[in-house]
PDB file of C-alpha atoms in Angstrom:
ATOM      1  CA  MET N   1       6.360  28.000  -2.118  1.00  0.00           C
ATOM      2  CA  ALA N   2       6.070  24.274  -3.018  1.00  0.00           C
ATOM      3  CA  ARG N   3       4.230  23.650  -6.287  1.00  0.00           C
ATOM      4  CA  THR N   4       1.870  20.743  -6.614  1.00  0.00           C
ATOM      5  CA  SER N   5      -1.429  19.854  -8.233  1.00  0.00           C
ATOM      6  CA  LEU N   6      -2.702  19.178  -4.757  1.00  0.00           C
ATOM      7  CA  PRO N   7      -3.357  22.034  -2.347  1.00  0.00           C
ATOM      8  CA  VAL N   8      -0.793  24.744  -2.424  1.00  0.00           C
ATOM      9  CA  ILE N   9       1.394  24.857   0.676  1.00  0.00           C
ATOM     10  CA  ALA N  10       3.921  27.407   1.661  1.00  0.00           C
ATOM     11  CA  LEU N  11       6.200  26.392   4.608  1.00  0.00           C
ATOM     12  CA  ALA N  12       8.108  28.806   6.736  1.00  0.00           C
ATOM     13  CA  ILE N  13       9.938  26.912   9.511  1.00  0.00           C
ATOM     14  CA  ALA N  14      10.918  28.626  12.702  1.00  0.00           C
ATOM     15  CA  SER N  15      12.300  26.959  15.860  1.00  0.00           C
ATOM     16  CA  HIS N  16      11.684  28.441  19.216  1.00  0.00           C
ATOM     17  CA  VAL N  17      14.003  27.703  22.107  1.00  0.00           C
ATOM     18  CA  MET N  18      12.637  27.815  25.625  1.00  0.00           C
ATOM     19  CA  VAL N  19      15.023  26.020  27.943  1.00  0.00           C
ATOM     20  CA  ASP N  20      16.881  26.785  31.152  1.00  0.00           C
ATOM     21  CA  CYS N  21      19.389  24.195  32.081  1.00  0.00           C
ATOM     22  CA  GLY N  22      21.019  25.756  35.083  1.00  0.00           C
ATOM     23  CA  GLN N  23      24.751  26.437  34.932  1.00  0.00           C
ATOM     24  CA  THR N  24      27.653  26.175  37.348  1.00  0.00           C
ATOM     25  CA  LYS N  25      30.338  28.961  37.513  1.00  0.00           C
ATOM     26  CA  ASN N  26      32.364  27.132  34.908  1.00  0.00           C
ATOM     27  CA  GLY N  27      29.480  26.850  32.512  1.00  0.00           C
ATOM     28  CA  GLY N  28      28.711  23.086  33.046  1.00  0.00           C
ATOM     29  CA  PRO N  29      25.217  21.786  33.563  1.00  0.00           C
ATOM     30  CA  THR N  30      24.058  21.441  37.191  1.00  0.00           C
ATOM     31  CA  GLY N  31      20.882  19.398  36.451  1.00  0.00           C
ATOM     32  CA  PRO N  32      20.489  16.575  33.936  1.00  0.00           C
ATOM     33  CA  THR N  33      23.334  15.800  31.689  1.00  0.00           C
ATOM     34  CA  ALA N  34      23.889  17.692  28.368  1.00  0.00           C
ATOM     35  CA  SER N  35      22.700  14.635  26.477  1.00  0.00           C
ATOM     36  CA  THR N  36      19.229  14.843  27.994  1.00  0.00           C
ATOM     37  CA  ASN N  37      18.794  18.630  27.933  1.00  0.00           C
ATOM     38  CA  VAL N  38      17.029  20.052  24.855  1.00  0.00           C
ATOM     39  CA  ALA N  39      18.534  23.043  23.078  1.00  0.00           C
ATOM     40  CA  SER N  40      16.020  23.437  20.331  1.00  0.00           C
ATOM     41  CA  VAL N  41      13.212  21.729  18.395  1.00  0.00           C
ATOM     42  CA  THR N  42      12.847  21.925  14.602  1.00  0.00           C
ATOM     43  CA  VAL N  43       9.791  21.000  12.666  1.00  0.00           C
ATOM     44  CA  THR N  44      10.190  20.020   8.977  1.00  0.00           C
ATOM     45  CA  SER N  45       7.702  18.917   6.359  1.00  0.00           C
ATOM     46  CA  GLY N  46       7.775  15.367   4.998  1.00  0.00           C
ATOM     47  CA  PRO N  47       5.642  13.649   2.327  1.00  0.00           C
ATOM     48  CA  MET N  48       2.242  14.804   1.301  1.00  0.00           C
ATOM     49  CA  SER N  49      -0.607  12.421   0.478  1.00  0.00           C
ATOM     50  CA  GLY N  50      -3.941  13.863  -0.697  1.00  0.00           C
ATOM     51  CA  SER N  51      -4.961  16.337   2.021  1.00  0.00           C
ATOM     52  CA  THR N  52      -2.514  15.301   4.581  1.00  0.00           C
ATOM     53  CA  ILE N  53       1.155  16.228   5.281  1.00  0.00           C
ATOM     54  CA  GLN N  54       3.526  14.337   7.539  1.00  0.00           C
ATOM     55  CA  LEU N  55       5.629  16.667   9.709  1.00  0.00           C
ATOM     56  CA  ALA N  56       8.735  15.635  11.616  1.00  0.00           C
ATOM     57  CA  ALA N  57      10.122  17.098  14.842  1.00  0.00           C
ATOM     58  CA  THR N  58      13.883  16.951  15.578  1.00  0.00           C
ATOM     59  CA  ALA N  59      15.393  17.861  18.950  1.00  0.00           C
ATOM     60  CA  ARG N  60      18.930  19.189  19.116  1.00  0.00           C
ATOM     61  CA  MET N  61      20.355  18.305  22.502  1.00  0.00           C
ATOM     62  CA  MET N  62      22.812  20.459  24.526  1.00  0.00           C
ATOM     63  CA  ASP N  63      25.620  18.084  23.632  1.00  0.00           C
ATOM     64  CA  GLY N  64      25.019  18.579  19.885  1.00  0.00           C
ATOM     65  CA  SER N  65      23.361  15.285  19.252  1.00  0.00           C
ATOM     66  CA  MET N  66      20.036  15.072  17.316  1.00  0.00           C
ATOM     67  CA  GLN N  67      16.921  13.069  18.233  1.00  0.00           C
ATOM     68  CA  ASP N  68      13.807  12.285  16.284  1.00  0.00           C
ATOM     69  CA  VAL N  69      10.950  13.287  18.615  1.00  0.00           C
ATOM     70  CA  THR N  70       8.128  13.217  16.238  1.00  0.00           C
ATOM     71  CA  GLN N  71       6.100  10.581  18.161  1.00  0.00           C
ATOM     72  CA  SER N  72       7.030  11.806  21.592  1.00  0.00           C
ATOM     73  CA  SER N  73       6.223  15.453  21.036  1.00  0.00           C
ATOM     74  CA  THR N  74       2.940  17.290  21.824  1.00  0.00           C
ATOM     75  CA  TRP N  75       1.469  18.679  18.635  1.00  0.00           C
ATOM     76  CA  ASN N  76      -0.854  21.648  18.346  1.00  0.00           C
ATOM     77  CA  SER N  77      -2.543  23.663  15.511  1.00  0.00           C
ATOM     78  CA  SER N  78      -3.167  27.440  15.888  1.00  0.00           C
ATOM     79  CA  ASN N  79      -6.159  27.312  13.500  1.00  0.00           C
ATOM     80  CA  SER N  80      -8.309  24.151  13.652  1.00  0.00           C
ATOM     81  CA  SER N  81     -10.495  25.335  10.842  1.00  0.00           C
ATOM     82  CA  VAL N  82      -7.514  25.286   8.422  1.00  0.00           C
ATOM     83  CA  ALA N  83      -5.585  22.267   9.608  1.00  0.00           C
ATOM     84  CA  SER N  84      -5.668  19.686  12.405  1.00  0.00           C
ATOM     85  CA  VAL N  85      -2.658  17.666  13.631  1.00  0.00           C
ATOM     86  CA  SER N  86      -2.478  14.243  15.204  1.00  0.00           C
ATOM     87  CA  GLY N  87      -0.287  13.119  18.018  1.00  0.00           C
ATOM     88  CA  GLY N  88       2.233  11.701  15.503  1.00  0.00           C
ATOM     89  CA  GLY N  89       2.615  14.963  13.503  1.00  0.00           C
ATOM     90  CA  THR N  90       0.198  14.144  10.658  1.00  0.00           C
ATOM     91  CA  VAL N  91      -1.511  17.361   9.503  1.00  0.00           C
ATOM     92  CA  THR N  92      -4.948  17.106   7.835  1.00  0.00           C
ATOM     93  CA  LEU N  93      -5.728  20.161   5.607  1.00  0.00           C
ATOM     94  CA  LEU N  94      -9.282  21.389   6.225  1.00  0.00           C
ATOM     95  CA  GLY N  95      -9.580  24.743   4.658  1.00  0.00           C
ATOM     96  CA  SER N  96      -7.759  27.683   3.034  1.00  0.00           C
ATOM     97  CA  GLY N  97      -5.755  30.091   5.253  1.00  0.00           C
ATOM     98  CA  THR N  98      -2.722  30.225   7.428  1.00  0.00           C
ATOM     99  CA  VAL N  99      -1.846  28.047  10.411  1.00  0.00           C
ATOM    100  CA  ASP N 100       1.046  27.479  12.715  1.00  0.00           C
ATOM    101  CA  VAL N 101       1.744  23.803  13.643  1.00  0.00           C
ATOM    102  CA  SER N 102       3.935  23.432  16.683  1.00  0.00           C
ATOM    103  CA  ALA N 103       5.715  20.469  18.428  1.00  0.00           C
ATOM    104  CA  ILE N 104       6.634  20.688  22.097  1.00  0.00           C
ATOM    105  CA  TYR N 105       9.240  18.349  23.592  1.00  0.00           C
ATOM    106  CA  ARG N 106      10.426  18.627  27.176  1.00  0.00           C
ATOM    107  CA  GLY N 107       9.277  22.290  27.337  1.00  0.00           C
ATOM    108  CA  VAL N 108      11.029  23.330  24.095  1.00  0.00           C
ATOM    109  CA  SER N 109       8.864  24.096  21.033  1.00  0.00           C
ATOM    110  CA  GLY N 110       9.461  24.379  17.309  1.00  0.00           C
ATOM    111  CA  SER N 111       6.790  25.276  14.716  1.00  0.00           C
ATOM    112  CA  THR N 112       6.111  25.558  11.018  1.00  0.00           C
ATOM    113  CA  HIS N 113       3.949  28.135   9.315  1.00  0.00           C
ATOM    114  CA  LEU N 114       1.619  26.831   6.618  1.00  0.00           C
ATOM    115  CA  VAL N 115      -0.190  28.853   3.958  1.00  0.00           C
ATOM    116  CA  VAL N 116      -2.937  26.671   2.524  1.00  0.00           C
ATOM    117  CA  ALA N 117      -4.958  27.259  -0.535  1.00  0.00           C
ATOM    118  CA  LEU N 118      -7.476  24.381  -1.176  1.00  0.00           C
ATOM    119  CA  PRO N 119      -9.523  24.153  -4.307  1.00  0.00           C
ATOM    120  CA  ALA N 120     -13.062  25.588  -3.829  1.00  0.00           C
ATOM    121  CA  VAL N 121     -15.878  23.472  -2.476  1.00  0.00           C
ATOM    122  CA  THR N 122     -18.450  23.059  -5.198  1.00  0.00           C
ATOM    123  CA  SER N 123     -21.010  20.891  -3.515  1.00  0.00           C
ATOM    124  CA  ILE N 124     -21.826  18.929  -0.322  1.00  0.00           C
ATOM    125  CA  THR N 125     -23.577  15.597  -0.134  1.00  0.00           C
ATOM    126  CA  LEU N 126     -25.184  14.113   3.005  1.00  0.00           C
ATOM    127  CA  SER N 127     -25.610  10.399   3.582  1.00  0.00           C
ATOM    128  CA  GLY N 128     -26.863   8.167   6.322  1.00  0.00           C
ATOM    129  CA  ALA N 129     -29.975   5.997   6.877  1.00  0.00           C
ATOM    130  CA  THR N 130     -32.708   7.461   9.014  1.00  0.00           C
ATOM    131  CA  SER N 131     -34.010   5.340  11.988  1.00  0.00           C
ATOM    132  CA  PRO N 132     -36.499   5.979  14.733  1.00  0.00           C
ATOM    133  CA  GLY N 133     -35.191   8.015  17.581  1.00  0.00           C
ATOM    134  CA  SER N 134     -31.751   9.001  16.379  1.00  0.00           C
ATOM    135  CA  PHE N 135     -29.282   8.598  13.527  1.00  0.00           C
ATOM    136  CA  GLN N 136     -25.878   9.730  12.208  1.00  0.00           C
ATOM    137  CA  LEU N 137     -25.460  11.805   9.023  1.00  0.00           C
ATOM    138  CA  THR N 138     -22.155  12.049   7.155  1.00  0.00           C
ATOM    139  CA  ALA N 139     -21.200  15.179   5.114  1.00  0.00           C
ATOM    140  CA  THR N 140     -18.784  14.967   2.107  1.00  0.00           C
ATOM    141  CA  ALA N 141     -17.432  18.061   0.440  1.00  0.00           C
ATOM    142  CA  HIS N 142     -16.652  17.931  -3.211  1.00  0.00           C
ATOM    143  CA  ARG N 143     -13.919  20.284  -4.564  1.00  0.00           C
ATOM    144  CA  ALA N 144     -13.277  21.926  -7.874  1.00  0.00           C
ATOM    145  CA  ASP N 145     -10.328  19.600  -8.644  1.00  0.00           C
ATOM    146  CA  GLY N 146     -12.491  16.475  -8.227  1.00  0.00           C
ATOM    147  CA  SER N 147     -11.347  15.639  -4.754  1.00  0.00           C
ATOM    148  CA  SER N 148     -13.666  14.939  -1.866  1.00  0.00           C
ATOM    149  CA  GLN N 149     -13.295  15.290   1.922  1.00  0.00           C
ATOM    150  CA  ASN N 150     -15.261  14.113   4.911  1.00  0.00           C
ATOM    151  CA  ILE N 151     -16.341  17.245   6.715  1.00  0.00           C
ATOM    152  CA  THR N 152     -18.802  15.689   9.146  1.00  0.00           C
ATOM    153  CA  THR N 153     -17.068  17.027  12.187  1.00  0.00           C
ATOM    154  CA  ILE N 154     -16.185  20.469  10.869  1.00  0.00           C
ATOM    155  CA  ALA N 155     -19.290  21.500   8.925  1.00  0.00           C
ATOM    156  CA  ALA N 156     -21.965  23.821  10.369  1.00  0.00           C
ATOM    157  CA  TRP N 157     -25.063  21.744  10.822  1.00  0.00           C
ATOM    158  CA  GLN N 158     -28.728  23.007  10.981  1.00  0.00           C
ATOM    159  CA  SER N 159     -32.193  21.654  11.336  1.00  0.00           C
ATOM    160  CA  SER N 160     -35.151  23.396   9.646  1.00  0.00           C
ATOM    161  CA  ASN N 161     -37.392  22.413  12.614  1.00  0.00           C
ATOM    162  CA  PRO N 162     -35.700  21.746  15.975  1.00  0.00           C
ATOM    163  CA  GLN N 163     -39.177  20.760  17.357  1.00  0.00           C
ATOM    164  CA  ILE N 164     -39.103  17.816  14.999  1.00  0.00           C
ATOM    165  CA  ALA N 165     -35.365  17.039  15.136  1.00  0.00           C
ATOM    166  CA  THR N 166     -32.117  18.557  16.381  1.00  0.00           C
ATOM    167  CA  ILE N 167     -28.676  17.930  14.998  1.00  0.00           C
ATOM    168  CA  SER N 168     -25.323  18.053  16.839  1.00  0.00           C
ATOM    169  CA  PRO N 169     -22.090  19.695  15.635  1.00  0.00           C
ATOM    170  CA  SER N 170     -20.958  16.236  14.515  1.00  0.00           C
ATOM    171  CA  GLY N 171     -24.085  15.457  12.483  1.00  0.00           C
ATOM    172  CA  PHE N 172     -25.963  13.268  14.986  1.00  0.00           C
ATOM    173  CA  VAL N 173     -29.658  13.597  14.677  1.00  0.00           C
ATOM    174  CA  THR N 174     -32.037  13.315  17.674  1.00  0.00           C
ATOM    175  CA  VAL N 175     -35.695  12.966  16.772  1.00  0.00           C
ATOM    176  CA  ALA N 176     -38.082  14.834  19.121  1.00  0.00           C
ATOM    177  CA  ALA N 177     -41.407  14.254  17.241  1.00  0.00           C
ATOM    178  CA  ASP N 178     -42.832  12.549  14.199  1.00  0.00           C
ATOM    179  CA  GLY N 179     -42.706  14.652  11.033  1.00  0.00           C
ATOM    180  CA  GLU N 180     -40.643  15.934   8.135  1.00  0.00           C
ATOM    181  CA  VAL N 181     -37.472  18.054   8.440  1.00  0.00           C
ATOM    182  CA  ASP N 182     -34.606  19.454   6.326  1.00  0.00           C
ATOM    183  CA  LEU N 183     -31.174  18.823   7.648  1.00  0.00           C
ATOM    184  CA  GLU N 184     -28.235  20.687   6.158  1.00  0.00           C
ATOM    185  CA  ALA N 185     -24.511  21.069   6.466  1.00  0.00           C
ATOM    186  CA  SER N 186     -22.552  24.150   5.375  1.00  0.00           C
ATOM    187  CA  TYR N 187     -18.820  24.421   4.791  1.00  0.00           C
ATOM    188  CA  GLN N 188     -16.700  27.077   2.974  1.00  0.00           C
ATOM    189  CA  GLY N 189     -19.559  28.670   1.210  1.00  0.00           C
ATOM    190  CA  ALA N 190     -21.308  25.476   0.116  1.00  0.00           C
ATOM    191  CA  THR N 191     -24.407  23.814   1.591  1.00  0.00           C
ATOM    192  CA  GLY N 192     -25.840  20.301   1.253  1.00  0.00           C
ATOM    193  CA  SER N 193     -29.266  19.178   2.572  1.00  0.00           C
ATOM    194  CA  VAL N 194     -31.454  16.110   2.923  1.00  0.00           C
ATOM    195  CA  HIS N 195     -35.202  16.047   3.478  1.00  0.00           C
ATOM    196  CA  ALA N 196     -36.144  13.393   5.922  1.00  0.00           C
ATOM    197  CA  THR N 197     -39.395  11.923   7.335  1.00  0.00           C
ATOM    198  CA  VAL N 198     -38.551  10.902  10.937  1.00  0.00           C
ATOM    199  CA  ALA N 199     -40.287   9.287  13.847  1.00  0.00           C
ATOM    200  CA  VAL N 200     -39.562   9.031  17.562  1.00  0.00           C
ATOM    201  CA  TYR N 201     -38.415   5.697  18.868  1.00  0.00           C
ATOM    202  CA  ARG N 202     -41.370   3.578  20.155  1.00  0.00           C
ATOM    203  CA  ALA N 203     -40.903   0.233  21.773  1.00  0.00           C
ATOM    204  CA  PHE N 204     -43.209  -2.343  23.361  1.00  0.00           C
ATOM    205  CA  ALA N 205     -43.033  -5.645  25.022  1.00  0.00           C
ATOM    206  CA  VAL N 206     -43.514  -9.143  23.488  1.00  0.00           C
ATOM    207  CA  ALA N 207     -44.853 -11.536  26.106  1.00  0.00           C
ATOM    208  CA  GLY N 208     -46.664 -14.845  26.351  1.00  0.00           C
ATOM    209  CA  THR N 209     -46.604 -18.545  27.142  1.00  0.00           C
ATOM    210  CA  VAL N 210     -45.007 -21.576  25.619  1.00  0.00           C
ATOM    211  CA  VAL N 211     -46.521 -25.102  25.968  1.00  0.00           C
ATOM    212  CA  ASP N 212     -46.225 -28.528  24.384  1.00  0.00           C
ATOM    213  CA  GLY N 213     -48.783 -30.244  22.221  1.00  0.00           C
ATOM    214  CA  SER N 214     -50.146 -32.555  24.850  1.00  0.00           C
ATOM    215  CA  SER N 215     -53.717 -32.508  26.192  1.00  0.00           C
ATOM    216  CA  PRO N 216     -53.941 -30.819  28.548  1.00  0.00           C
ATOM    217  CA  PRO N 217     -50.981 -28.652  27.468  1.00  0.00           C
ATOM    218  CA  ILE N 218     -47.870 -28.606  29.702  1.00  0.00           C
ATOM    219  CA  ALA N 219     -45.832 -25.431  30.138  1.00  0.00           C
ATOM    220  CA  ILE N 220     -42.256 -25.689  28.777  1.00  0.00           C
ATOM    221  CA  GLU N 221     -39.585 -24.136  30.990  1.00  0.00           C
ATOM    222  CA  ASP N 222     -36.259 -22.733  29.676  1.00  0.00           C
ATOM    223  CA  VAL N 223     -37.361 -22.088  26.089  1.00  0.00           C
ATOM    224  CA  ARG N 224     -35.051 -19.420  24.526  1.00  0.00           C
ATOM    225  CA  VAL N 225     -37.229 -16.736  22.966  1.00  0.00           C
ATOM    226  CA  GLN N 226     -35.202 -14.482  20.700  1.00  0.00           C
ATOM    227  CA  ILE N 227     -35.717 -11.478  18.431  1.00  0.00           C
ATOM    228  CA  LEU N 228     -34.158 -12.342  14.992  1.00  0.00           C
ATOM    229  CA  ASN N 229     -34.392  -9.014  13.108  1.00  0.00           C
ATOM    230  CA  GLY N 230     -34.136  -5.200  13.487  1.00  0.00           C
ATOM    231  CA  VAL N 231     -32.134  -3.059  15.793  1.00  0.00           C
ATOM    232  CA  GLN N 232     -32.851  -5.326  18.677  1.00  0.00           C
ATOM    233  CA  ALA N 233     -31.791  -8.554  16.949  1.00  0.00           C
ATOM    234  CA  GLY N 234     -30.341 -10.909  19.512  1.00  0.00           C
ATOM    235  CA  LEU N 235     -32.489  -9.635  22.387  1.00  0.00           C
ATOM    236  CA  HIS N 236     -33.806 -12.684  24.196  1.00  0.00           C
ATOM    237  CA  ALA N 237     -35.438 -14.210  27.291  1.00  0.00           C
ATOM    238  CA  PHE N 238     -36.142 -17.657  28.696  1.00  0.00           C
ATOM    239  CA  THR N 239     -39.512 -19.062  29.791  1.00  0.00           C
ATOM    240  CA  ASP N 240     -39.965 -19.671  33.513  1.00  0.00           C
ATOM    241  CA  SER N 241     -41.604 -22.636  35.282  1.00  0.00           C
ATOM    242  CA  GLN N 242     -45.088 -21.503  34.141  1.00  0.00           C
ATOM    243  CA  GLY N 243     -43.844 -21.289  30.512  1.00  0.00           C
ATOM    244  CA  THR N 244     -44.130 -17.522  30.471  1.00  0.00           C
ATOM    245  CA  PHE N 245     -41.763 -14.972  29.052  1.00  0.00           C
ATOM    246  CA  ARG N 246     -41.532 -11.233  28.435  1.00  0.00           C
ATOM    247  CA  ILE N 247     -39.143  -9.224  26.281  1.00  0.00           C
ATOM    248  CA  ALA N 248     -39.258  -5.442  26.611  1.00  0.00           C
ATOM    249  CA  GLY N 249     -37.992  -2.753  24.257  1.00  0.00           C
ATOM    250  CA  VAL N 250     -39.019  -4.226  20.884  1.00  0.00           C
ATOM    251  CA  PRO N 251     -39.450  -1.396  18.437  1.00  0.00           C
ATOM    252  CA  VAL N 252     -42.429  -0.775  16.245  1.00  0.00           C
ATOM    253  CA  GLY N 253     -42.425  -2.706  12.887  1.00  0.00           C
ATOM    254  CA  ILE N 254     -42.366  -6.284  11.701  1.00  0.00           C
ATOM    255  CA  THR N 255     -40.489  -8.547  14.156  1.00  0.00           C
ATOM    256  CA  LEU N 256     -39.481 -12.198  13.785  1.00  0.00           C
ATOM    257  CA  VAL N 257     -39.456 -14.131  17.006  1.00  0.00           C
ATOM    258  CA  GLU N 258     -37.762 -17.510  17.436  1.00  0.00           C
ATOM    259  CA  PHE N 259     -38.514 -20.233  20.038  1.00  0.00           C
ATOM    260  CA  THR N 260     -35.860 -22.946  20.655  1.00  0.00           C
ATOM    261  CA  HIS N 261     -35.520 -25.673  23.215  1.00  0.00           C
ATOM    262  CA  ASP N 262     -33.634 -29.024  23.263  1.00  0.00           C
ATOM    263  CA  GLY N 263     -35.832 -31.837  22.078  1.00  0.00           C
ATOM    264  CA  TYR N 264     -38.380 -29.541  20.403  1.00  0.00           C
ATOM    265  CA  ASP N 265     -38.784 -28.308  16.815  1.00  0.00           C
ATOM    266  CA  THR N 266     -37.895 -24.628  16.464  1.00  0.00           C
ATOM    267  CA  VAL N 267     -40.838 -22.286  16.063  1.00  0.00           C
ATOM    268  CA  GLU N 268     -40.703 -18.823  14.333  1.00  0.00           C
ATOM    269  CA  ARG N 269     -43.455 -16.221  14.580  1.00  0.00           C
ATOM    270  CA  GLU N 270     -43.734 -13.041  12.577  1.00  0.00           C
ATOM    271  CA  ILE N 271     -45.491 -10.311  14.396  1.00  0.00           C
ATOM    272  CA  ALA N 272     -46.425  -6.651  13.672  1.00  0.00           C
ATOM    273  CA  ILE N 273     -45.861  -4.320  16.478  1.00  0.00           C
ATOM    274  CA  VAL N 274     -47.910  -1.024  16.072  1.00  0.00           C
ATOM    275  CA  ASP N 275     -48.950   0.664  19.196  1.00  0.00           C
ATOM    276  CA  ARG N 276     -49.197  -1.751  22.026  1.00  0.00           C
ATOM    277  CA  ASP N 277     -47.682  -4.762  23.678  1.00  0.00           C
ATOM    278  CA  ILE N 278     -47.995  -8.147  21.982  1.00  0.00           C
ATOM    279  CA  GLN N 279     -49.230 -11.280  23.791  1.00  0.00           C
ATOM    280  CA  LEU N 280     -48.357 -14.730  22.127  1.00  0.00           C
ATOM    281  CA  SER N 281     -49.362 -18.337  22.806  1.00  0.00           C
ATOM    282  CA  VAL N 282     -46.955 -20.739  21.234  1.00  0.00           C
ATOM    283  CA  VAL N 283     -47.148 -24.519  20.972  1.00  0.00           C
ATOM    284  CA  MET N 284     -43.950 -26.479  20.465  1.00  0.00           C
ATOM    285  CA  THR N 285     -43.817 -30.110  19.333  1.00  0.00           C
ATOM    286  CA  LYS N 286     -41.277 -32.579  20.242  1.00  0.00           C
ATOM    287  CA  ALA N 287     -38.669 -33.356  17.557  1.00  0.00           C
ATOM    288  CA  SER N 288     -37.823 -36.843  16.413  1.00  0.00           C
ATOM    289  CA  ALA N 289     -34.034 -36.007  16.860  1.00  0.00           C
ATOM    290  CA  ALA N 290     -33.056 -33.461  19.481  1.00  0.00           C
ATOM    291  CA  THR N 291     -31.271 -30.314  18.195  1.00  0.00           C
ATOM    292  CA  PRO N 292     -28.883 -28.526  20.562  1.00  0.00           C
ATOM    293  CA  MET N 293     -30.404 -25.242  21.821  1.00  0.00           C
ATOM    294  CA  ARG N 294     -28.681 -22.138  20.605  1.00  0.00           C
ATOM    295  CA  ARG N 295     -27.451 -19.776  23.335  1.00  0.00           C
TER     296      ARG N 295
END
């Protein structure tokens, strides 16, 4: 067993040969040449960094040559709650227990057996800003040795009131109604929670007309009307020949709206959207020096 101040790993390597080359009467290959037929695949352990281990897969060909097939093999973990493995053979340790990690190359597999003993999880913290409608939470496990681990996708998530908000296996929260709810993540005997005041996503339209300062006022066409802040920052529309505009989907809250047009001073209006559409009447004055319109 390898000894380290990091998680304790025991490696037992076993190669499994599953190949049928096809033989002639004199024993020679009848299909592909011996240099392309795989005799066996061996999986070995490489360097360890934090909670990851790099494995390597080596194929022994029928002609006796060796090939590094780490990147071209198909990797699998027999126990995803203990360890996951990437397409390049990088193993991420997730929990204590045993797991077989295998590499398959051209129908031939090799595997390594891992016995993993991770320090106990002492606490879990949840992070992520709430927003109307939906938002993502992140769960971090803190272990007895002082290390931490992102467990967002492997923790067990739960909502105290699914009628207020539900939470997916990956920590994504969907708000169903206004209210308060406790959201928690559990992993390896530890639980972390957050109390949240949530609200459903509500959006309304901002509409109106834009005219110049003459008397009588003249409608200004092709004014760029843009939302400057919030989740819909950048949302915009242009006035028509009647000087009218409409921007739908602007969420509840304080919104800053900008009006720009070549040859006119820029106008900004701060509005509060509460429970209904907003109607604006905007007057733009000609500038002494034209400023290019932003698009």
